[in-house]
Tab-separated table of C-alpha atoms and ligand atoms in Angstrom:
chain	number	residue	atom	x	y	z
A	5	UNK	CA	38.231	-11.827	1.474
A	6	UNK	CA	35.107	-12.401	0.815
A	7	UNK	CA	32.656	-10.581	1.953
A	8	UNK	CA	28.720	-11.845	2.229
A	9	UNK	CA	26.423	-9.127	4.086
A	10	UNK	CA	24.010	-11.432	6.190
A	11	UNK	CA	22.107	-8.904	8.520
A	12	UNK	CA	21.951	-4.936	7.794
A	13	UNK	CA	19.435	-3.241	10.759
A	14	UNK	CA	19.678	-1.876	13.320
A	15	UNK	CA	18.690	-2.059	17.012
A	16	UNK	CA	16.135	-3.591	15.253
A	17	UNK	CA	15.320	-5.654	12.208
A	18	UNK	CA	13.276	-4.179	9.604
A	19	UNK	CA	9.915	-7.086	8.548
A	20	UNK	CA	12.333	-9.729	6.895
A	21	UNK	CA	15.366	-7.830	7.803
A	22	UNK	CA	18.116	-9.279	9.718
A	23	UNK	CA	20.056	-7.281	11.829
A	24	UNK	CA	24.149	-7.038	12.183
A	25	UNK	CA	25.183	-9.870	11.350
A	26	UNK	CA	27.765	-10.577	8.737
A	27	UNK	CA	30.046	-13.005	6.920
A	28	UNK	CA	33.922	-12.774	6.350
A	29	UNK	CA	35.582	-16.370	4.466
A	30	UNK	CA	39.084	-16.640	2.233
A	31	UNK	CA	39.642	-19.369	0.632
A	32	UNK	CA	39.064	-21.998	4.433
A	33	UNK	CA	39.283	-19.405	7.279
A	34	UNK	CA	35.905	-17.672	7.697
A	35	UNK	CA	34.615	-15.752	10.085
A	36	UNK	CA	31.201	-14.450	11.565
A	37	UNK	CA	31.088	-10.668	12.384
A	38	UNK	CA	28.922	-9.823	14.519
A	39	UNK	CA	25.821	-11.973	15.315
A	40	UNK	CA	23.088	-9.915	15.008
A	41	UNK	CA	18.735	-11.629	15.348
A	42	UNK	CA	18.968	-13.712	11.871
A	43	UNK	CA	22.723	-14.127	11.871
A	44	UNK	CA	22.328	-18.350	11.841
A	45	UNK	CA	19.664	-19.144	10.182
A	46	UNK	CA	21.134	-16.768	7.773
A	47	UNK	CA	24.741	-19.000	7.748
A	48	UNK	CA	22.267	-22.048	7.356
A	49	UNK	CA	20.190	-21.383	4.294
A	50	UNK	CA	23.362	-20.520	2.687
A	51	UNK	CA	24.790	-23.906	3.449
A	52	UNK	CA	23.338	-25.960	6.884
A	53	UNK	CA	26.987	-27.507	7.410
A	54	UNK	CA	28.991	-23.485	6.608
A	55	UNK	CA	28.660	-23.254	10.806
A	56	UNK	CA	30.357	-26.318	11.222
A	57	UNK	CA	33.828	-23.705	9.045
A	58	UNK	CA	33.266	-20.868	11.222
A	59	UNK	CA	36.649	-20.714	13.316
A	60	UNK	CA	36.372	-16.967	14.935
A	61	UNK	CA	33.367	-14.813	15.221
A	62	UNK	CA	33.653	-11.105	16.191
A	63	UNK	CA	30.957	-9.727	18.759
A	64	UNK	CA	31.776	-5.443	17.747
A	65	UNK	CA	30.233	-5.177	21.210
A	66	UNK	CA	27.576	-6.705	23.708
A	67	UNK	CA	24.553	-4.969	22.298
A	68	UNK	CA	21.380	-6.996	21.415
A	69	UNK	CA	21.368	-6.705	17.771
A	70	UNK	CA	24.830	-7.451	17.008
A	71	UNK	CA	25.699	-10.356	19.672
A	72	UNK	CA	21.690	-11.793	20.340
A	73	UNK	CA	22.491	-14.810	18.927
A	74	UNK	CA	25.501	-15.781	20.097
A	75	UNK	CA	23.483	-18.157	22.615
A	76	UNK	CA	21.519	-19.746	19.474
A	77	UNK	CA	25.251	-20.407	18.563
A	78	UNK	CA	26.790	-21.880	21.836
A	79	UNK	CA	24.122	-24.543	22.389
A	80	UNK	CA	24.500	-25.714	19.041
A	81	UNK	CA	28.623	-26.165	20.020
A	82	UNK	CA	26.847	-28.076	23.110
A	83	UNK	CA	25.249	-30.248	20.860
A	84	UNK	CA	28.605	-30.888	18.717
A	85	UNK	CA	27.166	-28.717	15.042
A	86	UNK	CA	30.975	-26.643	15.826
A	87	UNK	CA	34.181	-26.632	16.411
A	88	UNK	CA	34.783	-26.732	19.729
A	89	UNK	CA	35.803	-23.759	21.439
A	90	UNK	CA	35.204	-22.079	19.177
A	91	UNK	CA	37.674	-18.411	19.979
A	92	UNK	CA	34.999	-15.257	19.917
A	93	UNK	CA	36.251	-11.852	20.130
A	94	UNK	CA	34.812	-9.703	22.432
A	95	UNK	CA	35.660	-6.050	23.870
A	96	UNK	CA	33.905	-8.052	26.966
A	97	UNK	CA	34.852	-11.573	28.033
A	98	UNK	CA	32.661	-11.680	31.025
A	99	UNK	CA	29.083	-13.015	29.871
A	100	UNK	CA	30.916	-15.457	27.013
A	101	UNK	CA	32.679	-17.605	29.793
A	102	UNK	CA	31.220	-21.404	28.581
A	103	UNK	CA	33.868	-24.323	28.136
A	104	UNK	CA	32.802	-24.352	24.774
A	105	UNK	CA	33.756	-20.494	23.953
A	106	UNK	CA	37.790	-19.126	23.577
A	107	UNK	CA	36.856	-16.179	25.351
A	108	UNK	CA	38.931	-13.165	23.601
A	109	UNK	CA	39.464	-9.978	25.061
A	110	UNK	CA	39.468	-7.599	21.491
A	111	UNK	CA	41.071	-4.547	23.452
A	112	UNK	CA	42.449	-1.805	21.874
A	113	UNK	CA	45.268	-2.027	19.475
A	114	UNK	CA	44.638	-5.751	20.239
A	115	UNK	CA	45.559	-7.810	17.364
A	116	UNK	CA	45.261	-11.830	16.359
A	117	UNK	CA	45.306	-14.561	13.373
A	118	UNK	CA	42.500	-16.074	12.237
A	119	UNK	CA	43.885	-18.982	9.454
A	120	UNK	CA	45.168	-16.810	6.552
A	121	UNK	CA	43.417	-12.976	8.442
A	122	UNK	CA	44.900	-10.631	10.660
A	123	UNK	CA	42.494	-8.363	12.700
A	124	UNK	CA	43.421	-5.487	14.391
A	125	UNK	CA	40.974	-3.781	17.050
A	126	UNK	CA	40.090	-0.262	18.030
A	127	UNK	CA	38.128	1.151	21.194
A	128	UNK	CA	35.479	3.014	19.237
A	129	UNK	CA	32.963	4.869	20.922
A	130	UNK	CA	28.922	3.617	22.131
A	131	UNK	CA	27.487	2.945	24.743
A	132	UNK	CA	28.858	0.377	26.046
A	133	UNK	CA	33.170	-0.779	25.481
A	134	UNK	CA	32.447	-1.745	21.605
A	135	UNK	CA	35.544	-2.286	18.801
A	136	UNK	CA	36.104	-1.510	15.337
A	137	UNK	CA	38.270	-4.171	13.428
A	138	UNK	CA	40.209	-4.230	10.533
A	139	UNK	CA	40.232	-7.209	9.170
A	140	UNK	CA	43.253	-8.545	6.326
A	141	UNK	CA	43.980	-11.433	5.193
A	142	UNK	CA	47.482	-12.565	3.296
A	143	UNK	CA	47.797	-10.313	-0.183
A	144	UNK	CA	46.987	-7.241	2.238
A	145	UNK	CA	43.282	-7.136	1.261
A	146	UNK	CA	41.298	-5.032	3.829
A	147	UNK	CA	38.287	-3.765	5.509
A	148	UNK	CA	37.405	-1.930	8.386
A	149	UNK	CA	34.515	-2.757	9.953
A	150	UNK	CA	33.156	0.391	12.707
A	151	UNK	CA	30.652	-1.367	14.805
A	152	UNK	CA	29.003	0.852	16.442
A	153	UNK	CA	30.234	4.422	16.930
A	154	UNK	CA	29.654	8.496	16.496
A	155	UNK	CA	32.470	9.486	14.948
A	156	UNK	CA	35.661	10.810	16.689
A	157	UNK	CA	38.771	11.886	15.432
A	158	UNK	CA	41.403	8.530	16.097
A	159	UNK	CA	37.905	6.839	13.786
A	160	UNK	CA	40.627	8.135	9.771
A	161	UNK	CA	43.560	5.553	10.883
A	162	UNK	CA	41.626	3.132	12.013
A	163	UNK	CA	39.775	3.309	9.051
A	164	UNK	CA	43.023	4.145	6.358
A	165	UNK	CA	43.670	2.136	3.532
A	166	UNK	CA	40.578	0.042	3.758
A	167	UNK	CA	39.952	-1.610	0.328
A	168	UNK	CA	35.627	-1.566	1.944
A	169	UNK	CA	34.954	-0.158	4.917
A	170	UNK	CA	31.901	-0.554	6.608
A	171	UNK	CA	30.798	2.088	8.894
A	172	UNK	CA	28.079	2.657	11.697
A	173	UNK	CA	25.491	4.888	8.812
A	174	UNK	CA	21.973	4.680	11.618
A	175	UNK	CA	21.546	7.953	11.076
A	176	UNK	CA	19.669	9.646	8.028
A	177	UNK	CA	20.552	13.133	9.456
A	178	UNK	CA	20.684	15.206	12.147
A	179	UNK	CA	17.345	15.548	12.851
A	180	UNK	CA	17.794	11.835	13.145
A	181	UNK	CA	20.792	12.392	15.536
A	182	UNK	CA	19.296	14.001	18.387
A	183	UNK	CA	16.975	11.685	18.746
A	184	UNK	CA	19.120	8.531	18.348
A	185	UNK	CA	22.889	9.126	20.251
A	186	UNK	CA	26.214	7.229	19.625
A	187	UNK	CA	25.849	5.990	15.812
A	188	UNK	CA	26.990	8.158	13.008
A	189	UNK	CA	24.625	10.357	10.473
A	190	UNK	CA	25.161	8.997	6.337
A	191	UNK	CA	27.281	12.296	6.486
A	192	UNK	CA	29.914	11.142	8.645
A	193	UNK	CA	30.410	8.488	6.721
A	194	UNK	CA	30.164	9.947	3.337
A	195	UNK	CA	32.533	12.321	4.355
A	196	UNK	CA	35.194	9.374	6.835
A	197	UNK	CA	35.637	7.257	3.367
A	198	UNK	CA	37.088	10.259	1.824
A	199	UNK	CA	39.582	11.032	4.594
A	200	UNK	CA	40.948	8.347	5.602
A	201	UNK	CA	40.736	6.994	1.929
A	202	UNK	CA	39.508	3.898	1.377
A	203	UNK	CA	38.288	2.522	-1.732
A	204	UNK	CA	34.651	1.885	-0.924
A	205	UNK	CA	32.159	2.588	1.490
A	206	UNK	CA	29.052	0.125	3.095
A	207	UNK	CA	26.518	1.910	5.240
A	208	UNK	CA	25.321	-0.187	6.868
A	209	UNK	CA	22.863	-0.463	10.698
A	210	UNK	CA	19.664	0.701	9.086
A	211	UNK	CA	17.073	1.980	10.920
A	212	UNK	CA	13.940	0.476	9.703
A	213	UNK	CA	11.043	2.889	11.453
A	214	UNK	CA	9.987	2.432	7.086
A	215	UNK	CA	11.681	6.479	6.839
A	216	UNK	CA	13.890	6.352	3.147
A	217	UNK	CA	17.103	7.250	3.907
A	218	UNK	CA	18.867	10.032	1.853
A	219	UNK	CA	20.591	9.237	-2.139
A	220	UNK	CA	24.050	9.307	-1.123
A	221	UNK	CA	25.768	11.090	-3.799
A	222	UNK	CA	29.034	9.736	-4.096
A	223	UNK	CA	29.495	6.788	-6.689
A	224	UNK	CA	31.830	4.679	-3.990
A	225	UNK	CA	29.465	4.675	-1.203
A	226	UNK	CA	26.163	2.127	-0.941
A	227	UNK	CA	23.535	1.427	1.039
A	228	UNK	CA	23.695	-2.438	3.115
A	229	UNK	CA	21.612	-4.893	1.074
A	230	UNK	CA	21.184	-7.619	2.854
A	231	UNK	CA	23.462	-10.859	0.258
A	232	UNK	CA	25.601	-8.515	-0.781
A	233	UNK	CA	28.152	-10.104	-1.843
A	234	UNK	CA	32.206	-8.180	-2.003
A	235	UNK	CA	35.083	-9.805	-2.815
A	236	UNK	CA	38.011	-7.129	-2.413
B	26	ZN	ZN1	23.740	-1.668	17.192
B	27	ZN	ZN1	25.470	-0.718	20.498
């Protein structure tokens, strides 16, 4: 399975950056994980036909930095430019009731199969209903995406043994944590990777206020960079 980082900022983008959006590919199966600002143009920049081959969109939650472009996908669907109906997983589905979407609620513990990929959702702790997701291919490789969440006990069970942990590390440090709630600090994600025995952690949802993040100090953890590709 291949992961491409399309947009890594939140809750607003850096200049020339995008908000949370990640493409997962496995053979002919393609899933878009969140669709913050820039998602559609970046998919089309990779390949203008790529949106047409999407099998599903997984929305971790309906905050604008994760779901802000969902209406743009709806417009493309209405013009026949995507597979329709397109499966859209979300912890809340009321706002997704359009004929072009096959909206599926991603409740805690629910599972789904999309092409060759298996999904398992875990409710995480954020300001609105939010689902983390484990994505596994048929060879047993897996990634866990936390969505937006603060640290809580169940998170390490949900992430356990994932080859790649894609985690909300929006907060640089404890001082930053006082200003912005419902996210994890860099240090919390570094310890989560160890406790959950994940192979590698990619720290995403970067806060784009221009202040540098600290050095991580763990060779198995790195900050998300737009355009980076991971073979999992
Ligand atoms: Zn966010
Ligand atoms: Zn959020």
